């Protein structure tokens, strides 16, 4: 099979439903020649069922990105399916309800710490767990939501995304000598499972629908997935520490 990702071996995290950005990434990657290995957490039977909707079969590995044992054993589990990795997709985020929905001043550290570990520190954790399988030309791509602004109801998840964006730059710094890139895609709001858990998410929907210069489809994950696949490919060999906005141009506007 030929394509943008022909011969690439990819590890893709974060598929929960077929509305997940990660699912669209996996689908496009397979259609463009990649071999895909997936990870899931919690509802493994659901992830395995969703994986069957991809164009080709894809193995699913259980991974809790906060579990040291899971991370330590990840490379060995991936090797059961592929002999190396050319790319890794980080699509992992979680914050307790108490850190969202306007509760910024009331959120307790224990809940904030959970959000930061799962949504921010896991980017570094996943990258280092996969390093034994990666070589020069490898690409790590994560998903963010523009953290240059304070968004209504997003609260501590916005702080977590700001940390993620910084962590990606530091990974770019520390992995550059090995020829491994780290970049993020900043997608506009999409009606994913994660979005449904954010109280007041409709505020984002209304803003984007009204103001994005190119318009914005809240149910179309493919534009963001295409950007992820492009960054996983060999077409950005000298790009690292970057954030590619896929949001209809909303980020470029003034308040």
PDB file of N, CA and C in Angstrom, residues 58-104:
ATOM      1  N   UNK A  58      -6.452  -3.859  13.995  1.00  0.00           N
ATOM      2  CA  UNK A  58      -5.388  -3.188  14.747  1.00  0.00           C
ATOM      3  C   UNK A  58      -5.389  -3.724  16.169  1.00  0.00           C
ATOM      4  N   UNK A  59      -4.250  -4.200  16.658  1.00  0.00           N
ATOM      5  CA  UNK A  59      -4.192  -4.700  18.028  1.00  0.00           C
ATOM      6  C   UNK A  59      -4.391  -3.567  19.034  1.00  0.00           C
ATOM      7  N   UNK A  60      -4.937  -3.921  20.192  1.00  0.00           N
ATOM      8  CA  UNK A  60      -5.187  -2.942  21.253  1.00  0.00           C
ATOM      9  C   UNK A  60      -4.437  -3.373  22.508  1.00  0.00           C
ATOM     10  N   UNK A  61      -3.624  -2.487  23.036  1.00  0.00           N
ATOM     11  CA  UNK A  61      -2.863  -2.730  24.262  1.00  0.00           C
ATOM     12  C   UNK A  61      -3.465  -1.901  25.384  1.00  0.00           C
ATOM     13  N   UNK A  62      -3.613  -2.492  26.553  1.00  0.00           N
ATOM     14  CA  UNK A  62      -4.111  -1.712  27.689  1.00  0.00           C
ATOM     15  C   UNK A  62      -2.996  -0.819  28.225  1.00  0.00           C
ATOM     16  N   UNK A  63      -3.309   0.465  28.391  1.00  0.00           N
ATOM     17  CA  UNK A  63      -2.308   1.411  28.893  1.00  0.00           C
ATOM     18  C   UNK A  63      -2.964   2.466  29.772  1.00  0.00           C
ATOM     19  N   UNK A  64      -2.589   2.457  31.035  1.00  0.00           N
ATOM     20  CA  UNK A  64      -2.892   3.551  31.947  1.00  0.00           C
ATOM     21  C   UNK A  64      -1.626   4.402  31.987  1.00  0.00           C
ATOM     22  N   UNK A  65      -1.670   5.585  31.416  1.00  0.00           N
ATOM     23  CA  UNK A  65      -0.474   6.410  31.279  1.00  0.00           C
ATOM     24  C   UNK A  65       0.023   6.974  32.600  1.00  0.00           C
ATOM     25  N   UNK A  66      -0.686   6.689  33.692  1.00  0.00           N
ATOM     26  CA  UNK A  66      -0.212   7.092  35.021  1.00  0.00           C
ATOM     27  C   UNK A  66       0.322   5.904  35.812  1.00  0.00           C
ATOM     28  N   UNK A  67       0.304   4.721  35.199  1.00  0.00           N
ATOM     29  CA  UNK A  67       0.723   3.489  35.872  1.00  0.00           C
ATOM     30  C   UNK A  67       2.168   3.148  35.485  1.00  0.00           C
ATOM     31  N   UNK A  68       3.115   3.240  36.416  1.00  0.00           N
ATOM     32  CA  UNK A  68       4.524   2.976  36.091  1.00  0.00           C
ATOM     33  C   UNK A  68       4.758   1.590  35.504  1.00  0.00           C
ATOM     34  N   UNK A  69       4.005   0.583  35.967  1.00  0.00           N
ATOM     35  CA  UNK A  69       4.182  -0.772  35.445  1.00  0.00           C
ATOM     36  C   UNK A  69       3.720  -0.862  33.993  1.00  0.00           C
ATOM     37  N   UNK A  70       2.602  -0.228  33.679  1.00  0.00           N
ATOM     38  CA  UNK A  70       2.115  -0.211  32.294  1.00  0.00           C
ATOM     39  C   UNK A  70       3.141   0.460  31.389  1.00  0.00           C
ATOM     40  N   UNK A  71       3.685   1.588  31.847  1.00  0.00           N
ATOM     41  CA  UNK A  71       4.650   2.319  31.036  1.00  0.00           C
ATOM     42  C   UNK A  71       5.941   1.525  30.855  1.00  0.00           C
ATOM     43  N   UNK A  72       6.397   0.897  31.927  1.00  0.00           N
ATOM     44  CA  UNK A  72       7.641   0.125  31.854  1.00  0.00           C
ATOM     45  C   UNK A  72       7.515  -1.057  30.902  1.00  0.00           C
ATOM     46  N   UNK A  73       6.320  -1.623  30.798  1.00  0.00           N
ATOM     47  CA  UNK A  73       6.126  -2.789  29.943  1.00  0.00           C
ATOM     48  C   UNK A  73       5.596  -2.471  28.562  1.00  0.00           C
ATOM     49  N   UNK A  74       5.393  -1.184  28.264  1.00  0.00           N
ATOM     50  CA  UNK A  74       4.765  -0.811  26.993  1.00  0.00           C
ATOM     51  C   UNK A  74       5.594  -1.240  25.794  1.00  0.00           C
ATOM     52  N   UNK A  75       6.886  -0.962  25.808  1.00  0.00           N
ATOM     53  CA  UNK A  75       7.719  -1.295  24.647  1.00  0.00           C
ATOM     54  C   UNK A  75       7.665  -2.787  24.332  1.00  0.00           C
ATOM     55  N   UNK A  76       7.715  -3.627  25.358  1.00  0.00           N
ATOM     56  CA  UNK A  76       7.668  -5.069  25.121  1.00  0.00           C
ATOM     57  C   UNK A  76       6.325  -5.485  24.517  1.00  0.00           C
ATOM     58  N   UNK A  77       5.242  -4.865  24.991  1.00  0.00           N
ATOM     59  CA  UNK A  77       3.926  -5.210  24.439  1.00  0.00           C
ATOM     60  C   UNK A  77       3.785  -4.749  22.995  1.00  0.00           C
ATOM     61  N   UNK A  78       4.343  -3.575  22.696  1.00  0.00           N
ATOM     62  CA  UNK A  78       4.286  -3.081  21.319  1.00  0.00           C
ATOM     63  C   UNK A  78       5.104  -3.992  20.407  1.00  0.00           C
ATOM     64  N   UNK A  79       6.242  -4.495  20.909  1.00  0.00           N
ATOM     65  CA  UNK A  79       7.108  -5.366  20.094  1.00  0.00           C
ATOM     66  C   UNK A  79       6.427  -6.674  19.705  1.00  0.00           C
ATOM     67  N   UNK A  80       5.364  -7.041  20.400  1.00  0.00           N
ATOM     68  CA  UNK A  80       4.619  -8.234  20.025  1.00  0.00           C
ATOM     69  C   UNK A  80       3.910  -8.047  18.687  1.00  0.00           C
ATOM     70  N   UNK A  81       3.805  -6.781  18.244  1.00  0.00           N
ATOM     71  CA  UNK A  81       3.049  -6.483  17.026  1.00  0.00           C
ATOM     72  C   UNK A  81       3.882  -5.811  15.940  1.00  0.00           C
ATOM     73  N   UNK A  82       4.857  -4.991  16.335  1.00  0.00           N
ATOM     74  CA  UNK A  82       5.739  -4.330  15.368  1.00  0.00           C
ATOM     75  C   UNK A  82       7.158  -4.327  15.933  1.00  0.00           C
ATOM     76  N   UNK A  83       8.145  -4.206  15.053  1.00  0.00           N
ATOM     77  CA  UNK A  83       9.535  -4.285  15.504  1.00  0.00           C
ATOM     78  C   UNK A  83      10.138  -2.924  15.825  1.00  0.00           C
ATOM     79  N   UNK A  84       9.338  -1.872  15.758  1.00  0.00           N
ATOM     80  CA  UNK A  84       9.805  -0.531  16.090  1.00  0.00           C
ATOM     81  C   UNK A  84       8.672   0.455  15.908  1.00  0.00           C
ATOM     82  N   UNK A  85       8.926   1.713  16.262  1.00  0.00           N
ATOM     83  CA  UNK A  85       7.916   2.755  16.104  1.00  0.00           C
ATOM     84  C   UNK A  85       8.518   3.944  15.362  1.00  0.00           C
ATOM     85  N   UNK A  86       7.740   4.444  14.417  1.00  0.00           N
ATOM     86  CA  UNK A  86       8.119   5.662  13.708  1.00  0.00           C
ATOM     87  C   UNK A  86       7.341   6.869  14.218  1.00  0.00           C
ATOM     88  N   UNK A  87       6.233   6.608  14.902  1.00  0.00           N
ATOM     89  CA  UNK A  87       5.421   7.712  15.389  1.00  0.00           C
ATOM     90  C   UNK A  87       4.544   7.306  16.553  1.00  0.00           C
ATOM     91  N   UNK A  88       4.254   8.288  17.402  1.00  0.00           N
ATOM     92  CA  UNK A  88       3.402   8.078  18.574  1.00  0.00           C
ATOM     93  C   UNK A  88       2.408   9.226  18.641  1.00  0.00           C
ATOM     94  N   UNK A  89       1.152   8.901  18.873  1.00  0.00           N
ATOM     95  CA  UNK A  89       0.113   9.926  19.009  1.00  0.00           C
ATOM     96  C   UNK A  89      -0.403   9.930  20.440  1.00  0.00           C
ATOM     97  N   UNK A  90      -0.287  11.071  21.086  1.00  0.00           N
ATOM     98  CA  UNK A  90      -0.775  11.267  22.455  1.00  0.00           C
ATOM     99  C   UNK A  90      -2.130  11.972  22.378  1.00  0.00           C
ATOM    100  N   UNK A  91      -3.173  11.242  22.716  1.00  0.00           N
ATOM    101  CA  UNK A  91      -4.523  11.813  22.739  1.00  0.00           C
ATOM    102  C   UNK A  91      -5.158  11.433  24.075  1.00  0.00           C
ATOM    103  N   UNK A  92      -4.486  11.855  25.140  1.00  0.00           N
ATOM    104  CA  UNK A  92      -4.865  11.472  26.502  1.00  0.00           C
ATOM    105  C   UNK A  92      -5.104  12.728  27.324  1.00  0.00           C
ATOM    106  N   UNK A  93      -6.273  12.829  27.945  1.00  0.00           N
ATOM    107  CA  UNK A  93      -6.575  13.961  28.825  1.00  0.00           C
ATOM    108  C   UNK A  93      -7.723  13.582  29.745  1.00  0.00           C
ATOM    109  N   UNK A  94      -7.662  14.084  30.957  1.00  0.00           N
ATOM    110  CA  UNK A  94      -8.761  13.863  31.898  1.00  0.00           C
ATOM    111  C   UNK A  94      -8.657  14.879  33.027  1.00  0.00           C
ATOM    112  N   UNK A  95      -9.790  15.389  33.433  1.00  0.00           N
ATOM    113  CA  UNK A  95      -9.866  16.239  34.611  1.00  0.00           C
ATOM    114  C   UNK A  95     -11.162  15.968  35.348  1.00  0.00           C
ATOM    115  N   UNK A  96     -11.103  15.774  36.658  1.00  0.00           N
ATOM    116  CA  UNK A  96     -12.340  15.601  37.427  1.00  0.00           C
ATOM    117  C   UNK A  96     -13.285  16.784  37.218  1.00  0.00           C
ATOM    118  N   UNK A  97     -14.555  16.556  37.365  1.00  0.00           N
ATOM    119  CA  UNK A  97     -15.536  17.617  37.162  1.00  0.00           C
ATOM    120  C   UNK A  97     -15.251  18.841  38.022  1.00  0.00           C
ATOM    121  N   UNK A  98     -14.622  18.624  39.166  1.00  0.00           N
ATOM    122  CA  UNK A  98     -14.359  19.726  40.097  1.00  0.00           C
ATOM    123  C   UNK A  98     -13.344  20.735  39.585  1.00  0.00           C
ATOM    124  N   UNK A  99     -12.606  20.405  38.506  1.00  0.00           N
ATOM    125  CA  UNK A  99     -11.611  21.339  37.988  1.00  0.00           C
ATOM    126  C   UNK A  99     -12.121  22.083  36.760  1.00  0.00           C
ATOM    127  N   UNK A 100     -13.374  21.857  36.395  1.00  0.00           N
ATOM    128  CA  UNK A 100     -13.988  22.445  35.206  1.00  0.00           C
ATOM    129  C   UNK A 100     -15.251  23.218  35.578  1.00  0.00           C
ATOM    130  N   UNK A 101     -15.840  23.853  34.575  1.00  0.00           N
ATOM    131  CA  UNK A 101     -17.166  24.426  34.762  1.00  0.00           C
ATOM    132  C   UNK A 101     -17.240  25.650  35.644  1.00  0.00           C
ATOM    133  N   UNK A 102     -16.169  26.423  35.690  1.00  0.00           N
ATOM    134  CA  UNK A 102     -16.188  27.632  36.500  1.00  0.00           C
ATOM    135  C   UNK A 102     -15.720  27.452  37.922  1.00  0.00           C
ATOM    136  N   UNK A 103     -15.156  26.272  38.231  1.00  0.00           N
ATOM    137  CA  UNK A 103     -14.729  25.973  39.605  1.00  0.00           C
ATOM    138  C   UNK A 103     -13.242  26.222  39.834  1.00  0.00           C
ATOM    139  N   UNK A 104     -12.649  27.093  39.039  1.00  0.00           N
ATOM    140  CA  UNK A 104     -11.205  27.321  39.129  1.00  0.00           C
ATOM    141  C   UNK A 104     -10.761  27.681  40.552  1.00  0.00           C
TER     142      UNK A 104
END
